[in-house]
Each structure stands twice: as structure tokens, then as C-alpha cells.
Amino acid sequence: MTDYLTVSTLTKYIKYKFDQDPHLQSVLIKGELSNFKKHSSGHLYFNVKDKESVISAMMFKGSASKLNFEPKEGDEVLLEARVSVYERRGNYQIYVNKMQLDGIGNLYQKLEELKKKLSKEGYFDNSNKKPIPRFPKRIAVLTASTGAAIRDIHSTINSRYPLVEQVQISTLVQGKQAKDDIIEKIKYADQLDVDTIIVGRGGGSIEDLWNFNEEEVVKAIFECQTPIISAVGHETDFTLSDFVADVRAATPTQAAVMATPDQYELLQQIKQYQFTLTRHIKQYVEQHKKHLEHLASYYKFKQPSLLYDQQIQRRDDLEKQLNQKLASKLEQQQHQLNILKQRFNPKHLETSIVRNQQQNGQLKSRLTQKINNDLSQYKNALKSKIEQLNQLSPTNTMLRGYAIVNKDDDVVTSTKDMSENDEIVLTMKDGQIDAIVKKVRCNDE
């Protein structure tokens, strides 16, 4: 019995061998993440697999905190790890020190970064989504001219809603030139006055679908005024075009379903509406029929004269009142007319004219007398003023032997304004005398 080993002893020995092997202390491994879990402690537990094998792996919190991306299921990664044995289960596993995305994984990382950026800028907000018209007249389909996508969309639309016009726009959906072609065709379709645009293609790898993750394509879809349904890839495929579009369809077929109503469902709805409308009409007619029967049983309808007897009598009363008011009005008008006739009687008018003429003659005579008296008074007053002016006139003064002395065209009134040898002019009643002052004598000297 002493030659038999316990399970734990053998496991410890194998772990010892793994830990002592320098080739297993640092190995570089390439594979795909699966069964990825992040423990509450911060440690990462996952498997690394390829097409033929699977290895259990873990990454301690310290190493995981140094990662520049968020690992997730399906990531292709490059690992630097140590190989050892987990004694409790007796399984060998790797302890990862470093991890980075590989190839396609880099595309996923780029996709996530671009998605976060565009989401932050509001390109994916629901408030910007436009509703898809329920009954479109024209639908533009942007996809490759050959392939399953165009056939599925075309056949689905024809079977569901053959009334709609399909505008098929051949579009590159893969390759280097696809991005610019998608943008160009979206702008072109937006000018065609269509109700809905379907942008789609069949499934493929992330590289095949990458043109629908380009930022320029996302912005072209966002700026499009026509509602857009994105149908890129299969149900499990997601692109940024799906997030920015007004509606995301899992497949091209589903996009055609979303864009059109089902003619059979519409026929059923029409039949249901017809049934409901017929029922309501019958109910309406029945209700009004009963109401009519109720009215017909009214006693006045059985003896129609009761409906208009009183009205006829009321009409007669109103007619009588109207005639009385007309007669009264005519009488008033006739009375006013007689008053006017009397006021404008020719004899009365002639008497009035003669009386007015006499009054005018009297007023004229009084006015003439008043004017003559005023003129006489004005003449006497004027004569008196003239006599006063003559008494104050210098001419009358000079007639009595006085003269006016002028020096330099000014009248001299005082000896103080005169000097010896001044040239003066003496104005008398019959002419002027030029003189020279020989001596000036003032009364106060």
C-alpha cells in the first residue's frame, strides 16, 4: 500500500514540474476568449480557445486593472501567461500577466471607442429617430444589385404590399470604395421623394461589415431627412449604422417587413372595419327608427291641424298689428306733411318776403344815417387835429420870425453844441442861409 500515491500528492508533483519548467514560466498564446466572467473581487476568469483546444485561464485583479480595453466574449487576444496546475481540480491552466487585442479584436476595440464617441455626441439618441411611414408610396433599397439581400427585400415587399414602388439603387457594400459609394447613394436617395430608405446587405465578418461602422457613413444616415431602416448582416451582427438609423432590422427580410404593411392583414382589418361599420349603421338606423316611431305616435301628428291652428291664429294677430302700425305710421307722416305744406304756403311766403323787405329798408336807412353821422364826426375830429398840428408846425413858427439852426445835418438846440467858426445852416420860412459862428454866448456866462 505504501507504493500508491494519493491524488493530492500526484497533483502537487505535477504542479511542481510545471512550476520548475522554465519554458512554462512565460508563454505567448493567441486565441479567442470564451466563458468570460469578471468576479466581484476584480479577478477575471475565462477560457482561451482555438478551433481544436481550450485552456482555462485567469487574470488577477492587479494585472486586469492595467488593461486599456474591456475584454468580452469573442475577443481575439494575444496573451503573455504562466502555465501551472490548479490543485483543487487537478486541471492545468494559465495565469495571464498581459493581454491585448489581436487583429479582429482591434477592430472591436475601435468599434467600441467610436460607438462611445458618437453616442456622447447624440447621434444615437431616440429623440432624433423619425417614424417609418405606415403606408409608403415609394421605397428606396440601397444594397448590392446581386445577392440574397436584394432578392429577399424585393420578394418580401411584393408579397406584403405590391402597391408600393420599389426604387432599387445598386450600392457597393464591401471593399475600399464602398464607404464613399454608400454615402453618395444615401444622399441621392434622400432627393428622390421616397417615403422610406432601406440600407442593407447580407451577413459577413466584422471586416466585411466595417464600411457600415465608418463615422462618415453614420453621419450621412443621421443627416438624411428620409426615414432609414438599417438591415446590415444577420440577427447577431450589429453595426453603428444600426444604432443611428431610425429603425434597425435584424435581417434584410425583416427590413422589408418593417417598411410595409401586410396586405392580408390589411384585408382582414378592412373586413373587420366593414363588419363593425355595418353593425354600427344597423344600430344607428334601428335607434332612429324607434325614435321616428315614437314621434309618429305623438297625438299632434295624428291630428295635424293641431300643429298649425294656433300658428294661423297668431299669424292673423300679427297681420292685424302690422296693419294698425302701418296706418298709425301713415297718419303721422300725413300730419307732418300738412305742417310742412302750411309752413311753405305761397301767401304766407309772400307776406314773409314783404315783411323782410320792409325790415331791410328800415335797416338800410338806419345804416346810412349812422354812416353819415360817423363821417361827420370823423371830419370834425380830423379838422381839429389838423389845426393842432398847424399850431405845432415849425413852418407856422417861422412865419412869426423864427429860424431853425442845423449843424452837420442835425438841429442845434443849445449854445453848448456850438463853437466859434462852426459852419451852420439857418432855415427860414422862405429859404436857407449858410453862416459861420463868430462868437458863442451862453446865458450862464
Coordinates of C-alpha atoms in Angstrom, one line a residue:
M1 CA 0.0 0.0 0.0
T2 CA 3.0 2.3 0.5
D3 CA 3.7 2.3 -3.3
Y4 CA 0.3 4.0 -4.0
L5 CA 0.2 7.8 -4.2
T6 CA -2.7 10.0 -3.1
V7 CA -4.4 12.2 -5.7
S8 CA -3.2 15.3 -3.9
T9 CA 0.4 14.0 -3.9
L10 CA 0.4 13.4 -7.6
T11 CA -1.2 16.7 -8.3
K12 CA 1.4 18.5 -6.2
Y13 CA 4.2 16.7 -8.0
I14 CA 2.8 17.6 -11.4
K15 CA 2.3 21.3 -10.3
Y16 CA 5.9 21.2 -9.1
K17 CA 7.1 20.0 -12.5
F18 CA 5.1 22.8 -14.3
D19 CA 6.4 25.4 -11.9
Q20 CA 10.0 24.3 -12.4
D21 CA 9.9 24.2 -16.2
P22 CA 11.4 27.5 -17.5
H23 CA 9.5 27.1 -20.8
L24 CA 6.2 27.3 -19.0
Q25 CA 7.0 30.3 -16.9
S26 CA 6.3 32.8 -19.7
V27 CA 4.5 31.6 -22.8
L28 CA 2.9 33.7 -25.6
I29 CA -0.6 32.5 -26.5
K30 CA -3.0 33.5 -29.2
G31 CA -6.7 32.6 -29.0
E32 CA -10.4 33.6 -28.5
L33 CA -12.0 34.5 -25.2
S34 CA -15.0 32.4 -24.1
N35 CA -17.0 31.9 -20.9
F36 CA -15.7 35.3 -19.8
K37 CA -16.6 36.3 -16.2
K38 CA -15.5 39.1 -14.0
H39 CA -15.6 38.2 -10.3
S40 CA -16.7 40.7 -7.7
S41 CA -13.1 40.6 -6.4
G42 CA -11.9 42.0 -9.7
H43 CA -10.2 38.8 -10.9
L44 CA -11.0 37.6 -14.4
Y45 CA -11.9 34.0 -15.2
F46 CA -12.2 32.8 -18.8
N47 CA -11.2 30.2 -21.4
V48 CA -8.8 30.7 -24.3
K49 CA -9.7 28.6 -27.3
D50 CA -8.9 28.0 -30.9
K51 CA -10.6 25.6 -33.4
E52 CA -9.2 22.5 -31.7
S53 CA -8.4 23.2 -28.0
V54 CA -9.5 25.1 -24.9
I55 CA -7.4 26.2 -21.9
S56 CA -8.7 27.5 -18.6
A57 CA -7.3 30.9 -17.6
M58 CA -7.5 33.6 -15.0
M59 CA -6.1 37.1 -14.6
F60 CA -5.5 38.6 -11.2
K61 CA -7.0 42.0 -10.3
G62 CA -3.7 43.8 -10.3
S63 CA -2.9 42.7 -13.9
A64 CA -6.5 43.3 -15.1
S65 CA -6.5 46.9 -13.8
K66 CA -3.7 47.7 -16.3
L67 CA -5.8 46.7 -19.4
N68 CA -6.6 49.5 -21.8
F69 CA -9.8 47.8 -23.0
E70 CA -12.8 45.9 -21.7
P71 CA -12.4 42.2 -22.5
K72 CA -15.6 40.4 -23.6
E73 CA -16.8 37.2 -25.1
G74 CA -15.4 36.5 -28.6
D75 CA -12.4 38.8 -28.4
E76 CA -9.3 37.6 -30.3
V77 CA -6.4 38.3 -27.9
L78 CA -2.6 37.9 -27.5
L79 CA -1.6 36.7 -24.1
E80 CA 1.5 36.6 -22.0
A81 CA 1.0 34.0 -19.3
R82 CA 2.4 31.4 -16.9
V83 CA 1.3 27.7 -17.1
S84 CA 0.5 25.9 -13.8
V85 CA -1.8 23.5 -12.2
Y86 CA -4.9 24.3 -10.1
E87 CA -4.5 21.6 -7.4
R88 CA -8.1 21.6 -6.2
R89 CA -9.5 20.4 -9.6
G90 CA -6.3 18.9 -10.9
N91 CA -6.6 21.0 -14.1
Y92 CA -3.8 22.8 -15.7
Q93 CA -4.4 26.5 -16.5
I94 CA -2.7 29.6 -17.4
Y95 CA -2.2 32.7 -15.3
V96 CA -2.3 35.7 -17.6
N97 CA 0.0 38.7 -16.9
K98 CA -0.7 40.7 -20.0
M99 CA -3.5 40.8 -22.6
Q100 CA -4.0 42.8 -25.8
L101 CA -6.5 42.6 -28.7
D102 CA -5.4 40.8 -31.8
G103 CA -6.4 41.7 -35.3
I104 CA -10.2 41.5 -35.3
G105 CA -10.1 42.3 -31.7
N106 CA -8.6 45.6 -32.5
L107 CA -11.5 46.3 -34.8
Y108 CA -13.9 45.5 -32.0
Q109 CA -11.9 47.9 -29.7
K110 CA -12.0 50.6 -32.4
L111 CA -15.8 50.0 -32.9
E112 CA -16.4 50.4 -29.2
E113 CA -14.4 53.6 -29.0
L114 CA -16.2 55.1 -32.0
K115 CA -19.6 54.0 -30.6
K116 CA -18.9 55.7 -27.3
K117 CA -17.8 58.9 -29.1
L118 CA -20.9 59.1 -31.4
S119 CA -23.2 58.2 -28.6
K120 CA -21.9 61.0 -26.5
E121 CA -22.4 63.4 -29.4
G122 CA -26.1 62.4 -29.6
Y123 CA -26.1 60.5 -32.9
F124 CA -27.9 57.6 -31.3
D125 CA -30.5 59.5 -29.3
N126 CA -34.1 58.3 -29.7
S127 CA -35.3 61.9 -29.8
N128 CA -33.7 62.1 -33.3
K129 CA -35.5 59.0 -34.7
K130 CA -38.0 59.5 -37.4
P131 CA -41.1 57.3 -37.6
I132 CA -41.4 54.9 -40.5
P133 CA -44.5 55.7 -42.7
R134 CA -47.2 53.0 -42.4
F135 CA -48.4 53.2 -45.9
P136 CA -45.4 54.2 -48.1
K137 CA -45.8 55.0 -51.8
R138 CA -42.1 54.7 -52.7
I139 CA -39.3 52.8 -51.0
A140 CA -35.6 53.1 -52.0
V141 CA -33.5 50.0 -51.5
L142 CA -29.7 50.5 -51.2
T143 CA -27.8 47.3 -51.5
A144 CA -25.8 45.3 -53.9
S145 CA -27.6 44.7 -57.2
T146 CA -26.9 40.9 -56.9
G147 CA -27.2 38.7 -53.8
A148 CA -29.7 37.3 -51.4
A149 CA -30.4 40.7 -49.7
I150 CA -31.9 42.4 -52.7
R151 CA -33.9 39.2 -53.6
D152 CA -35.3 38.9 -50.1
I153 CA -36.3 42.5 -49.9
H154 CA -37.9 42.6 -53.3
S155 CA -39.8 39.4 -52.9
T156 CA -41.0 40.3 -49.3
I157 CA -42.2 43.7 -50.4
N158 CA -44.0 42.3 -53.4
S159 CA -45.8 39.7 -51.3
R160 CA -46.7 42.0 -48.5
Y161 CA -47.6 45.3 -50.2
P162 CA -47.4 45.2 -54.0
L163 CA -48.8 48.8 -54.2
V164 CA -45.5 50.4 -53.2
E165 CA -43.0 51.4 -55.9
Q166 CA -39.5 50.0 -55.3
V167 CA -36.5 52.2 -56.3
Q168 CA -33.5 49.8 -56.4
I169 CA -30.2 51.7 -56.1
S170 CA -27.2 49.5 -56.7
T171 CA -24.7 50.2 -53.9
L172 CA -21.2 48.9 -53.1
V173 CA -21.5 47.2 -49.7
Q174 CA -17.9 45.9 -49.3
G175 CA -14.4 47.0 -50.3
K176 CA -12.4 50.2 -50.1
Q177 CA -14.7 52.2 -52.3
A178 CA -17.9 51.1 -50.5
K179 CA -17.8 53.8 -47.9
D180 CA -17.9 56.7 -50.3
D181 CA -20.5 54.9 -52.5
I182 CA -22.8 54.3 -49.6
I183 CA -22.7 57.9 -48.6
E184 CA -23.3 59.1 -52.2
K185 CA -26.2 56.7 -52.6
I186 CA -27.8 57.8 -49.3
K187 CA -27.7 61.4 -50.4
Y188 CA -29.0 60.6 -53.8
A189 CA -31.9 58.5 -52.4
D190 CA -32.8 61.4 -50.0
Q191 CA -33.6 63.6 -53.0
L192 CA -35.9 61.1 -54.7
D193 CA -39.0 62.0 -52.7
V194 CA -39.3 58.4 -51.3
D195 CA -41.1 57.6 -48.1
T196 CA -38.5 55.1 -46.7
I197 CA -34.9 54.1 -47.4
I198 CA -33.6 50.6 -46.7
V199 CA -29.9 50.2 -46.4
G200 CA -28.8 46.6 -46.2
R201 CA -26.6 43.7 -47.1
G202 CA -26.1 40.1 -46.2
G203 CA -24.1 38.8 -43.3
G204 CA -20.3 38.6 -43.0
S205 CA -17.3 39.1 -40.8
I206 CA -16.6 42.3 -39.0
E207 CA -14.2 43.3 -41.7
D208 CA -16.9 42.7 -44.4
L209 CA -19.4 44.9 -42.5
W210 CA -16.9 47.6 -41.5
N211 CA -18.0 50.2 -44.0
F212 CA -21.2 50.5 -42.1
N213 CA -19.2 51.3 -38.9
E214 CA -17.4 54.3 -40.6
E215 CA -18.0 57.6 -38.9
E216 CA -18.8 59.3 -42.3
V217 CA -21.5 56.8 -43.1
V218 CA -23.0 57.2 -39.6
K219 CA -23.2 61.0 -40.1
A220 CA -24.7 60.6 -43.6
I221 CA -27.5 58.4 -42.2
F222 CA -28.0 60.9 -39.3
E223 CA -28.3 63.9 -41.7
C224 CA -30.7 62.1 -44.1
Q225 CA -34.2 63.6 -44.0
T226 CA -35.9 60.4 -45.1
P227 CA -36.5 57.7 -42.5
I228 CA -33.9 54.9 -42.8
I229 CA -34.1 51.2 -41.9
S230 CA -30.7 49.6 -41.4
A231 CA -30.6 45.9 -42.3
V232 CA -26.9 45.0 -42.2
G233 CA -25.8 41.4 -41.7
H234 CA -27.6 38.8 -39.7
E235 CA -29.5 39.0 -36.4
T236 CA -26.3 38.7 -34.3
D237 CA -24.5 41.3 -36.3
F238 CA -24.5 44.9 -35.0
T239 CA -23.0 48.0 -36.8
L240 CA -23.1 51.7 -35.9
S241 CA -25.4 52.2 -38.9
D242 CA -28.0 50.1 -36.9
F243 CA -27.7 52.5 -33.9
V244 CA -28.0 55.7 -35.9
A245 CA -30.7 54.5 -38.2
D246 CA -34.3 55.3 -37.4
V247 CA -35.1 51.6 -37.1
R248 CA -32.7 48.5 -37.0
A249 CA -33.8 45.3 -38.7
A250 CA -32.2 42.0 -37.8
T251 CA -32.2 40.9 -41.5
P252 CA -33.0 42.4 -44.9
T253 CA -36.2 40.4 -44.9
Q254 CA -37.2 42.0 -41.6
A255 CA -36.4 45.4 -43.0
A256 CA -38.9 44.8 -45.8
V257 CA -41.5 43.7 -43.2
M258 CA -40.9 46.8 -41.1
A259 CA -41.2 49.1 -44.2
T260 CA -44.5 47.8 -45.4
P261 CA -47.9 46.7 -44.1
D262 CA -49.1 43.2 -44.8
Q263 CA -51.8 43.2 -47.5
Y264 CA -53.5 40.2 -45.9
E265 CA -53.6 41.8 -42.5
L266 CA -55.0 45.0 -44.2
L267 CA -57.7 43.0 -45.9
Q268 CA -58.6 41.4 -42.5
Q269 CA -58.7 44.9 -40.9
I270 CA -60.9 46.2 -43.7
K271 CA -63.3 43.3 -43.3
Q272 CA -63.3 43.9 -39.6
Y273 CA -63.9 47.6 -40.1
Q274 CA -66.6 46.7 -42.6
F275 CA -68.3 44.4 -40.1
T276 CA -68.0 47.0 -37.3
L277 CA -69.3 49.8 -39.5
T278 CA -72.2 47.7 -40.7
R279 CA -73.1 46.8 -37.2
H280 CA -73.0 50.5 -36.1
I281 CA -75.1 51.5 -39.1
K282 CA -77.7 49.0 -38.3
Q283 CA -77.8 50.1 -34.7
Y284 CA -78.0 53.7 -35.7
V285 CA -80.8 53.0 -38.1
E286 CA -82.7 50.9 -35.5
Q287 CA -82.3 53.6 -32.9
H288 CA -83.6 56.4 -35.2
K289 CA -86.4 54.1 -36.5
K290 CA -87.6 53.6 -32.9
H291 CA -87.3 57.4 -32.3
L292 CA -89.3 58.0 -35.5
E293 CA -92.0 55.6 -34.4
H294 CA -92.2 57.3 -31.1
L295 CA -92.6 60.7 -32.7
A296 CA -95.2 59.3 -35.1
S297 CA -97.3 58.2 -32.1
Y298 CA -97.5 61.8 -30.8
Y299 CA -101.1 62.9 -30.7
K300 CA -100.5 66.1 -32.7
F301 CA -99.2 64.1 -35.6
K302 CA -102.4 62.1 -35.6
Q303 CA -104.3 65.3 -35.9
P304 CA -102.1 67.6 -38.0
S305 CA -104.3 70.6 -37.7
L306 CA -103.3 71.0 -34.1
L307 CA -99.8 71.8 -35.3
Y308 CA -100.9 74.9 -37.3
D309 CA -104.2 76.1 -35.9
Q310 CA -102.7 78.3 -33.3
Q311 CA -100.0 79.4 -35.7
I312 CA -102.6 80.5 -38.2
Q313 CA -104.3 82.5 -35.5
R314 CA -101.1 84.0 -34.3
R315 CA -100.3 85.0 -37.9
D316 CA -103.7 86.8 -38.2
D317 CA -103.0 88.6 -34.9
L318 CA -99.6 89.7 -36.2
E319 CA -101.1 90.8 -39.5
K320 CA -103.7 92.9 -37.7
Q321 CA -101.0 94.5 -35.5
L322 CA -98.9 95.2 -38.6
N323 CA -101.8 96.9 -40.4
Q324 CA -102.5 99.0 -37.3
K325 CA -98.9 100.1 -37.0
L326 CA -98.8 100.9 -40.8
A327 CA -102.0 103.0 -40.5
S328 CA -100.6 104.9 -37.5
K329 CA -97.3 105.5 -39.2
L330 CA -99.1 106.8 -42.4
E331 CA -101.3 109.1 -40.3
Q332 CA -98.2 110.6 -38.5
Q333 CA -96.4 111.1 -41.8
Q334 CA -99.5 112.8 -43.3
H335 CA -99.8 115.1 -40.3
Q336 CA -96.1 116.1 -40.7
L337 CA -96.7 116.7 -44.4
N338 CA -99.6 119.0 -43.7
I339 CA -97.5 121.0 -41.3
L340 CA -94.8 121.4 -43.9
K341 CA -97.4 122.5 -46.5
Q342 CA -98.7 125.2 -44.2
R343 CA -95.2 126.3 -43.4
F344 CA -94.4 126.7 -47.1
N345 CA -97.8 128.2 -48.2
P346 CA -97.2 130.8 -51.1
K347 CA -99.3 133.5 -49.5
H348 CA -97.5 133.1 -46.2
L349 CA -94.2 133.1 -48.0
E350 CA -95.1 136.3 -49.9
T351 CA -96.1 138.1 -46.7
S352 CA -92.9 136.9 -45.1
I353 CA -90.9 138.3 -48.1
V354 CA -92.7 141.7 -47.9
R355 CA -92.1 141.9 -44.2
N356 CA -88.4 141.1 -44.6
Q357 CA -88.1 143.7 -47.4
Q358 CA -89.5 146.4 -45.1
Q359 CA -87.2 145.4 -42.3
N360 CA -84.3 145.5 -44.8
G361 CA -85.3 149.0 -45.9
Q362 CA -85.5 150.3 -42.4
L363 CA -82.2 148.8 -41.5
K364 CA -80.6 150.3 -44.7
S365 CA -81.9 153.8 -43.8
R366 CA -80.6 153.5 -40.3
L367 CA -77.3 152.2 -41.5
T368 CA -77.0 155.1 -44.0
Q369 CA -77.8 157.7 -41.3
K370 CA -75.3 156.0 -38.9
I371 CA -72.6 156.1 -41.6
N372 CA -73.2 159.9 -42.3
N373 CA -73.2 160.8 -38.7
D374 CA -69.9 158.8 -38.1
L375 CA -68.3 160.5 -41.2
S376 CA -69.3 164.0 -39.9
Q377 CA -67.8 163.3 -36.5
Y378 CA -64.6 161.9 -38.1
K379 CA -64.3 165.0 -40.3
N380 CA -64.7 167.4 -37.4
A381 CA -62.2 165.4 -35.4
L382 CA -59.7 165.4 -38.3
K383 CA -60.1 169.2 -38.8
S384 CA -59.4 169.7 -35.1
K385 CA -56.3 167.5 -35.2
I386 CA -55.0 169.4 -38.3
E387 CA -55.4 172.7 -36.6
Q388 CA -53.5 171.4 -33.6
L389 CA -50.7 170.2 -35.9
N390 CA -50.6 173.5 -37.7
Q391 CA -50.1 175.3 -34.3
L392 CA -47.2 172.9 -33.5
S393 CA -45.7 173.1 -37.1
P394 CA -42.2 174.6 -37.4
T395 CA -43.4 176.4 -40.5
N396 CA -46.0 178.5 -38.6
T397 CA -43.3 179.2 -36.1
M398 CA -41.0 180.5 -38.8
L399 CA -43.8 182.7 -40.1
R400 CA -43.5 184.6 -36.9
G401 CA -39.8 185.3 -37.4
Y402 CA -38.1 182.2 -36.0
A403 CA -35.4 180.2 -37.8
I404 CA -34.1 176.6 -37.4
V405 CA -30.3 176.1 -36.9
N406 CA -28.7 173.0 -38.4
K407 CA -25.1 171.8 -37.9
D408 CA -23.9 168.8 -39.8
D409 CA -27.5 168.0 -40.7
D410 CA -28.5 167.9 -37.0
V411 CA -30.8 170.5 -35.4
V412 CA -29.0 172.6 -32.8
T413 CA -31.0 173.3 -29.6
S414 CA -28.3 174.6 -27.3
T415 CA -25.4 177.0 -27.4
K416 CA -23.3 174.3 -25.8
D417 CA -23.4 172.5 -29.1
M418 CA -21.9 175.4 -30.9
S419 CA -18.3 176.6 -31.3
E420 CA -16.6 179.6 -33.0
N421 CA -16.1 179.2 -36.7
D422 CA -18.7 176.4 -36.9
E423 CA -20.5 176.3 -40.2
I424 CA -24.2 176.3 -39.8
V425 CA -27.4 176.5 -41.9
L426 CA -30.3 178.7 -41.0
T427 CA -33.7 177.5 -42.3
M428 CA -36.3 180.3 -42.6
K429 CA -39.8 180.5 -44.0
D430 CA -38.7 181.3 -47.5
G431 CA -35.2 179.7 -47.8
Q432 CA -31.9 178.8 -46.1
I433 CA -28.8 180.8 -45.1
D434 CA -25.2 179.4 -44.8
A435 CA -23.4 181.1 -41.9
I436 CA -20.2 181.0 -39.8
V437 CA -20.4 181.4 -36.0
K438 CA -18.3 184.3 -34.9
K439 CA -18.9 184.1 -31.1
V440 CA -20.9 181.9 -28.8
R441 CA -22.5 183.4 -25.6
C442 CA -24.3 181.3 -23.1
N443 CA -26.9 182.7 -20.6
D444 CA -25.0 181.4 -17.6
E445 CA -21.7 183.3 -18.5

